[in-house]
PDB file of C-alpha atoms in Angstrom:
ATOM      1  CA  ALA A 205      -3.984 -25.025  -9.497  1.00  0.00           C
ATOM      2  CA  LEU A 206      -7.056 -22.531  -9.057  1.00  0.00           C
ATOM      3  CA  GLU A 207      -7.832 -23.579  -5.003  1.00  0.00           C
ATOM      4  CA  GLU A 208      -4.147 -23.446  -4.805  1.00  0.00           C
ATOM      5  CA  ILE A 209      -3.705 -19.838  -5.989  1.00  0.00           C
ATOM      6  CA  GLY A 210      -6.942 -18.523  -4.355  1.00  0.00           C
ATOM      7  CA  LYS A 211      -5.900 -19.967  -1.414  1.00  0.00           C
ATOM      8  CA  ARG A 212      -2.404 -17.746  -0.970  1.00  0.00           C
ATOM      9  CA  ARG A 213      -0.078 -15.956  -3.196  1.00  0.00           C
ATOM     10  CA  PHE A 214       2.582 -16.349  -5.435  1.00  0.00           C
ATOM     11  CA  ASP A 215       4.538 -14.116  -6.418  1.00  0.00           C
ATOM     12  CA  ALA A 216       4.814 -15.865 -10.150  1.00  0.00           C
ATOM     13  CA  LEU A 217       3.033 -18.918 -12.102  1.00  0.00           C
ATOM     14  CA  VAL A 218       4.436 -21.317 -14.863  1.00  0.00           C
ATOM     15  CA  VAL A 219       1.790 -23.137 -16.758  1.00  0.00           C
ATOM     16  CA  ASP A 220       1.380 -25.243 -19.352  1.00  0.00           C
ATOM     17  CA  VAL A 221      -0.658 -24.573 -22.422  1.00  0.00           C
ATOM     18  CA  VAL A 222      -1.761 -28.223 -23.237  1.00  0.00           C
ATOM     19  CA  MET A 223      -3.244 -29.131 -19.645  1.00  0.00           C
ATOM     20  CA  PRO A 224      -5.635 -31.938 -18.846  1.00  0.00           C
ATOM     21  CA  GLY A 225      -9.794 -30.717 -18.218  1.00  0.00           C
ATOM     22  CA  ILE A 226      -8.062 -26.887 -18.773  1.00  0.00           C
ATOM     23  CA  THR A 227      -6.147 -25.790 -21.187  1.00  0.00           C
ATOM     24  CA  GLY A 228      -3.551 -23.120 -20.151  1.00  0.00           C
ATOM     25  CA  TYR A 229      -4.889 -20.728 -21.769  1.00  0.00           C
ATOM     26  CA  GLU A 230      -8.394 -20.845 -19.561  1.00  0.00           C
ATOM     27  CA  LEU A 231      -6.729 -21.152 -16.898  1.00  0.00           C
ATOM     28  CA  VAL A 232      -5.074 -17.913 -17.329  1.00  0.00           C
ATOM     29  CA  GLU A 233      -8.258 -16.042 -18.236  1.00  0.00           C
ATOM     30  CA  GLN A 234     -10.022 -17.729 -15.012  1.00  0.00           C
ATOM     31  CA  LEU A 235      -7.279 -16.365 -13.103  1.00  0.00           C
ATOM     32  CA  ARG A 236      -7.321 -12.486 -14.531  1.00  0.00           C
ATOM     33  CA  SER A 237     -11.018 -12.448 -14.579  1.00  0.00           C
ATOM     34  CA  GLN A 238     -10.758 -13.065 -10.717  1.00  0.00           C
ATOM     35  CA  GLY A 239      -8.308 -10.243 -10.632  1.00  0.00           C
ATOM     36  CA  VAL A 240      -5.679 -12.227  -9.653  1.00  0.00           C
ATOM     37  CA  THR A 241      -2.844 -10.176 -10.989  1.00  0.00           C
ATOM     38  CA  THR A 242       0.332 -12.627 -10.413  1.00  0.00           C
ATOM     39  CA  PRO A 243       3.010 -12.766 -13.334  1.00  0.00           C
ATOM     40  CA  VAL A 244       2.171 -15.148 -15.521  1.00  0.00           C
ATOM     41  CA  LEU A 245       5.232 -17.210 -17.708  1.00  0.00           C
ATOM     42  CA  MET A 246       3.261 -19.608 -19.939  1.00  0.00           C
ATOM     43  CA  LEU A 247       5.233 -22.646 -22.224  1.00  0.00           C
ATOM     44  CA  THR A 248       4.073 -24.259 -24.955  1.00  0.00           C
ATOM     45  CA  GLY A 249       5.496 -25.963 -28.069  1.00  0.00           C
ATOM     46  CA  ARG A 250       3.615 -23.933 -30.164  1.00  0.00           C
ATOM     47  CA  ARG A 251       5.440 -21.259 -31.884  1.00  0.00           C
ATOM     48  CA  GLU A 252       2.676 -19.434 -34.362  1.00  0.00           C
ATOM     49  CA  VAL A 253       3.037 -16.468 -34.089  1.00  0.00           C
ATOM     50  CA  GLU A 254      -1.212 -16.762 -33.398  1.00  0.00           C
ATOM     51  CA  ASP A 255      -0.818 -18.656 -30.035  1.00  0.00           C
ATOM     52  CA  VAL A 256       1.757 -16.522 -28.553  1.00  0.00           C
ATOM     53  CA  VAL A 257      -0.588 -13.630 -29.179  1.00  0.00           C
ATOM     54  CA  LYS A 258      -3.504 -15.309 -28.190  1.00  0.00           C
ATOM     55  CA  GLY A 259      -1.224 -16.494 -24.438  1.00  0.00           C
ATOM     56  CA  LEU A 260      -0.382 -12.832 -23.760  1.00  0.00           C
ATOM     57  CA  THR A 261      -4.306 -10.923 -25.170  1.00  0.00           C
ATOM     58  CA  VAL A 262      -5.579 -13.985 -22.096  1.00  0.00           C
ATOM     59  CA  GLY A 263      -3.230 -11.982 -20.114  1.00  0.00           C
ATOM     60  CA  ALA A 264      -0.061 -13.828 -19.708  1.00  0.00           C
ATOM     61  CA  ASP A 265       3.078 -11.754 -18.818  1.00  0.00           C
ATOM     62  CA  ASP A 266       5.914 -13.700 -21.345  1.00  0.00           C
ATOM     63  CA  TYR A 267       5.901 -16.495 -23.587  1.00  0.00           C
ATOM     64  CA  LEU A 268       8.584 -19.164 -23.490  1.00  0.00           C
ATOM     65  CA  THR A 269       8.699 -22.285 -26.677  1.00  0.00           C
ATOM     66  CA  LYS A 270       9.814 -25.859 -25.491  1.00  0.00           C
ATOM     67  CA  PRO A 271      12.751 -26.528 -26.138  1.00  0.00           C
ATOM     68  CA  PHE A 272      13.871 -24.132 -23.613  1.00  0.00           C
ATOM     69  CA  HIS A 273      17.171 -23.815 -21.429  1.00  0.00           C
ATOM     70  CA  ILE A 274      17.066 -24.506 -18.112  1.00  0.00           C
ATOM     71  CA  ALA A 275      19.064 -21.325 -17.606  1.00  0.00           C
ATOM     72  CA  GLU A 276      16.892 -19.363 -19.326  1.00  0.00           C
ATOM     73  CA  LEU A 277      13.038 -20.303 -17.214  1.00  0.00           C
ATOM     74  CA  GLU A 278      15.222 -19.238 -14.243  1.00  0.00           C
ATOM     75  CA  ALA A 279      15.857 -16.523 -15.758  1.00  0.00           C
ATOM     76  CA  ARG A 280      12.418 -15.696 -17.071  1.00  0.00           C
ATOM     77  CA  VAL A 281      10.873 -16.359 -14.030  1.00  0.00           C
ATOM     78  CA  ASN A 282      13.244 -14.375 -12.222  1.00  0.00           C
ATOM     79  CA  ALA A 283      12.329 -10.508 -14.210  1.00  0.00           C
ATOM     80  CA  LEU A 284       8.480 -11.602 -13.769  1.00  0.00           C
ATOM     81  CA  VAL A 285       8.938 -12.022  -9.762  1.00  0.00           C
ATOM     82  CA  ARG A 286      11.644  -8.919  -9.815  1.00  0.00           C
ATOM     83  CA  ARG A 287       8.383  -6.612 -12.752  1.00  0.00           C
ATOM     84  CA  GLY A 288       5.637  -7.845  -9.973  1.00  0.00           C
ATOM     85  CA  GLN A 289       7.846  -6.561  -6.723  1.00  0.00           C
ATOM     86  CA  ALA A 290       8.705  -3.434  -8.325  1.00  0.00           C
ATOM     87  CA  SER A 291       4.576  -2.627  -9.721  1.00  0.00           C
ATOM     88  CA  ALA A 292       3.589  -4.234  -6.255  1.00  0.00           C
ATOM     89  CA  ASP A 293       1.072  -2.048  -4.769  1.00  0.00           C
ATOM     90  CA  THR A 294       2.425   0.005  -2.514  1.00  0.00           C
ATOM     91  CA  ARG A 295      -0.149   0.953  -0.175  1.00  0.00           C
ATOM     92  CA  ILE A 296      -1.103  -2.041   1.811  1.00  0.00           C
ATOM     93  CA  SER A 297      -4.941  -2.364   3.699  1.00  0.00           C
ATOM     94  CA  LEU A 298      -5.693  -4.916   6.430  1.00  0.00           C
ATOM     95  CA  GLY A 299      -8.466  -3.703   8.658  1.00  0.00           C
ATOM     96  CA  GLY A 300      -7.300  -1.065  10.833  1.00  0.00           C
ATOM     97  CA  LEU A 301      -4.024  -1.052   9.258  1.00  0.00           C
ATOM     98  CA  GLU A 302      -2.596   0.826   6.545  1.00  0.00           C
ATOM     99  CA  ILE A 303       1.050   0.809   5.262  1.00  0.00           C
ATOM    100  CA  ASP A 304       2.259   2.978   2.779  1.00  0.00           C
ATOM    101  CA  ALA A 305       5.543   1.565   1.398  1.00  0.00           C
ATOM    102  CA  LEU A 306       6.722   4.683  -0.348  1.00  0.00           C
ATOM    103  CA  LYS A 307       5.860   7.022   2.653  1.00  0.00           C
ATOM    104  CA  ARG A 308       7.271   3.794   4.837  1.00  0.00           C
ATOM    105  CA  ALA A 309       4.363   5.321   6.937  1.00  0.00           C
ATOM    106  CA  VAL A 310       2.163   2.862   9.084  1.00  0.00           C
ATOM    107  CA  THR A 311      -1.770   3.663  10.981  1.00  0.00           C
ATOM    108  CA  ARG A 312      -3.567   1.411  12.902  1.00  0.00           C
ATOM    109  CA  GLU A 313      -7.295   2.698  13.166  1.00  0.00           C
ATOM    110  CA  GLY A 314      -5.814   5.819  12.239  1.00  0.00           C
ATOM    111  CA  GLN A 315      -2.803   6.246  14.766  1.00  0.00           C
ATOM    112  CA  ASP A 316       0.369   6.591  13.380  1.00  0.00           C
ATOM    113  CA  LEU A 317       2.807   4.013  14.641  1.00  0.00           C
ATOM    114  CA  ASP A 318       6.384   5.216  14.641  1.00  0.00           C
ATOM    115  CA  LEU A 319       8.895   2.120  13.200  1.00  0.00           C
ATOM    116  CA  THR A 320      12.177   2.016  12.647  1.00  0.00           C
ATOM    117  CA  HIS A 321      13.704   1.026   9.202  1.00  0.00           C
ATOM    118  CA  ARG A 322      14.079  -2.871   9.973  1.00  0.00           C
ATOM    119  CA  GLU A 323      10.570  -3.151  12.186  1.00  0.00           C
ATOM    120  CA  PHE A 324       9.070  -1.313   8.911  1.00  0.00           C
ATOM    121  CA  ASP A 325      11.020  -4.265   6.861  1.00  0.00           C
ATOM    122  CA  ILE A 326       9.765  -6.594   8.670  1.00  0.00           C
ATOM    123  CA  LEU A 327       5.687  -5.589   8.903  1.00  0.00           C
ATOM    124  CA  PHE A 328       5.820  -4.653   5.368  1.00  0.00           C
ATOM    125  CA  HIS A 329       7.206  -8.329   4.765  1.00  0.00           C
ATOM    126  CA  PHE A 330       4.572  -9.693   6.819  1.00  0.00           C
ATOM    127  CA  ALA A 331       1.744  -8.215   5.076  1.00  0.00           C
ATOM    128  CA  ARG A 332       2.280  -8.708   1.256  1.00  0.00           C
ATOM    129  CA  ARG A 333       2.500 -12.531   2.611  1.00  0.00           C
ATOM    130  CA  SER A 334      -0.086 -12.552   5.430  1.00  0.00           C
ATOM    131  CA  PRO A 335      -2.011 -14.844   5.671  1.00  0.00           C
ATOM    132  CA  ASP A 336       0.941 -17.181   5.106  1.00  0.00           C
ATOM    133  CA  VAL A 337       3.211 -18.390   7.662  1.00  0.00           C
ATOM    134  CA  VAL A 338       6.837 -16.630   7.107  1.00  0.00           C
ATOM    135  CA  SER A 339       9.648 -18.481   8.758  1.00  0.00           C
ATOM    136  CA  ARG A 340      12.463 -16.978  10.915  1.00  0.00           C
ATOM    137  CA  GLU A 341      14.821 -18.239   7.662  1.00  0.00           C
ATOM    138  CA  GLU A 342      12.853 -16.402   5.338  1.00  0.00           C
ATOM    139  CA  LEU A 343      12.873 -13.013   7.038  1.00  0.00           C
ATOM    140  CA  LEU A 344      16.511 -13.428   7.827  1.00  0.00           C
ATOM    141  CA  LYS A 345      16.938 -13.890   4.071  1.00  0.00           C
ATOM    142  CA  GLU A 346      14.308 -11.132   2.736  1.00  0.00           C
ATOM    143  CA  VAL A 347      14.888  -8.792   5.873  1.00  0.00           C
ATOM    144  CA  TRP A 348      18.081  -8.668   6.033  1.00  0.00           C
ATOM    145  CA  GLY A 349      19.527  -9.959   2.930  1.00  0.00           C
ATOM    146  CA  VAL A 350      21.939 -12.924   5.290  1.00  0.00           C
ATOM    147  CA  GLU A 351      21.267 -16.417   3.598  1.00  0.00           C
ATOM    148  CA  PHE A 352      22.536 -18.211   7.016  1.00  0.00           C
ATOM    149  CA  ASP A 353      21.438 -17.754  10.413  1.00  0.00           C
ATOM    150  CA  PRO A 354      23.552 -15.535  12.595  1.00  0.00           C
ATOM    151  CA  GLY A 355      23.064 -17.984  15.588  1.00  0.00           C
ATOM    152  CA  THR A 356      21.070 -14.972  17.949  1.00  0.00           C
ATOM    153  CA  ASN A 357      17.860 -14.140  18.587  1.00  0.00           C
ATOM    154  CA  VAL A 358      17.403 -11.303  16.247  1.00  0.00           C
ATOM    155  CA  VAL A 359      14.176 -11.598  14.577  1.00  0.00           C
ATOM    156  CA  GLU A 360      12.821 -12.604  17.991  1.00  0.00           C
ATOM    157  CA  VAL A 361      13.481  -8.924  19.264  1.00  0.00           C
ATOM    158  CA  HIS A 362      12.516  -7.009  16.428  1.00  0.00           C
ATOM    159  CA  VAL A 363       9.145  -9.308  16.088  1.00  0.00           C
ATOM    160  CA  PHE A 364       8.281  -8.546  20.189  1.00  0.00           C
ATOM    161  CA  ASN A 365       9.659  -4.679  19.100  1.00  0.00           C
ATOM    162  CA  LEU A 366       7.581  -4.129  16.400  1.00  0.00           C
ATOM    163  CA  ARG A 367       4.431  -6.303  18.084  1.00  0.00           C
ATOM    164  CA  LYS A 368       4.689  -4.047  21.239  1.00  0.00           C
ATOM    165  CA  LYS A 369       4.090  -0.774  18.323  1.00  0.00           C
ATOM    166  CA  LEU A 370       1.469  -2.613  16.740  1.00  0.00           C
ATOM    167  CA  GLU A 371      -0.621  -3.625  20.224  1.00  0.00           C
ATOM    168  CA  THR A 372      -0.905  -0.228  21.901  1.00  0.00           C
ATOM    169  CA  ASN A 373      -3.684   1.077  23.382  1.00  0.00           C
ATOM    170  CA  ASP A 374      -4.584  -2.235  24.211  1.00  0.00           C
ATOM    171  CA  ALA A 375      -4.991  -3.179  20.024  1.00  0.00           C
ATOM    172  CA  ALA A 376      -5.700  -6.671  19.243  1.00  0.00           C
ATOM    173  CA  ARG A 377      -2.678  -8.990  18.441  1.00  0.00           C
ATOM    174  CA  LEU A 378      -1.565  -8.984  15.125  1.00  0.00           C
ATOM    175  CA  VAL A 379       1.699 -11.124  14.735  1.00  0.00           C
ATOM    176  CA  HIS A 380       0.788 -14.035  15.904  1.00  0.00           C
ATOM    177  CA  THR A 381       3.867 -17.222  16.473  1.00  0.00           C
ATOM    178  CA  VAL A 382       3.066 -20.437  14.792  1.00  0.00           C
ATOM    179  CA  ARG A 383       5.036 -22.782  17.147  1.00  0.00           C
ATOM    180  CA  GLY A 384       8.052 -24.179  15.052  1.00  0.00           C
ATOM    181  CA  GLN A 385       6.925 -22.417  12.057  1.00  0.00           C
ATOM    182  CA  GLY A 386       7.532 -18.280  12.094  1.00  0.00           C
ATOM    183  CA  TYR A 387       4.611 -15.898  12.268  1.00  0.00           C
ATOM    184  CA  ARG A 388       1.788 -14.913  10.737  1.00  0.00           C
ATOM    185  CA  LEU A 389       0.026 -11.659  10.391  1.00  0.00           C
ATOM    186  CA  GLU A 390      -3.828 -12.163  10.734  1.00  0.00           C
ATOM    187  CA  VAL A 391      -5.974  -9.257  10.789  1.00  0.00           C
ATOM    188  CA  PRO A 392      -8.817 -10.112  13.474  1.00  0.00           C
ATOM    189  CA  ALA A 393     -12.344 -10.809  11.528  1.00  0.00           C
ATOM    190  CA  GLU A 394     -14.035  -7.991  12.627  1.00  0.00           C
ATOM    191  CA  ALA A 395     -11.770  -5.466  11.533  1.00  0.00           C
ATOM    192  CA  ALA A 396     -10.913  -7.561   8.262  1.00  0.00           C
ATOM    193  CA  ALA A 397     -14.698  -6.854   7.587  1.00  0.00           C
ATOM    194  CA  ARG A 398     -14.706  -2.967   7.818  1.00  0.00           C
TER     195      ARG A 398
END
């Protein structure tokens, strides 16, 4: 779990207290000491107040005791994800790319980029998920709010236009196509080192 969490971003984590080799308390404590701020829901069969307090003290955001209804687990995870998104940093810096979600402003190497509303939403989604691959279906759902494929090339057109704006003045490519999977926002190594 620690290895996977170190490799990619998650919207929320559901952690059992009793696990082989390491307790859920120890796992959450290690995550928090490494600066991982992903919301955590702890599951346990222990109902004592001390156990709940311990879970919250080591860094869990919520605590659910067994037995529970799956609908309650789902509702609590959804609430954690919403809170996590609302409290997520509104500014993202990736190399020379700066994104300010509150102002809906983007600069690259200090130059303001004039993005449409949709282009900004796509870039912000890419940045939040970077360096993970974002599928066309995910973009349709998260940016357009569409649960089905409308059978058009609307995603491709917007990504093409976004790329043109990001790559002015011969700047290095940031949005890469991953054949058969989607797109990835990746900052060149020299820019990431800044």
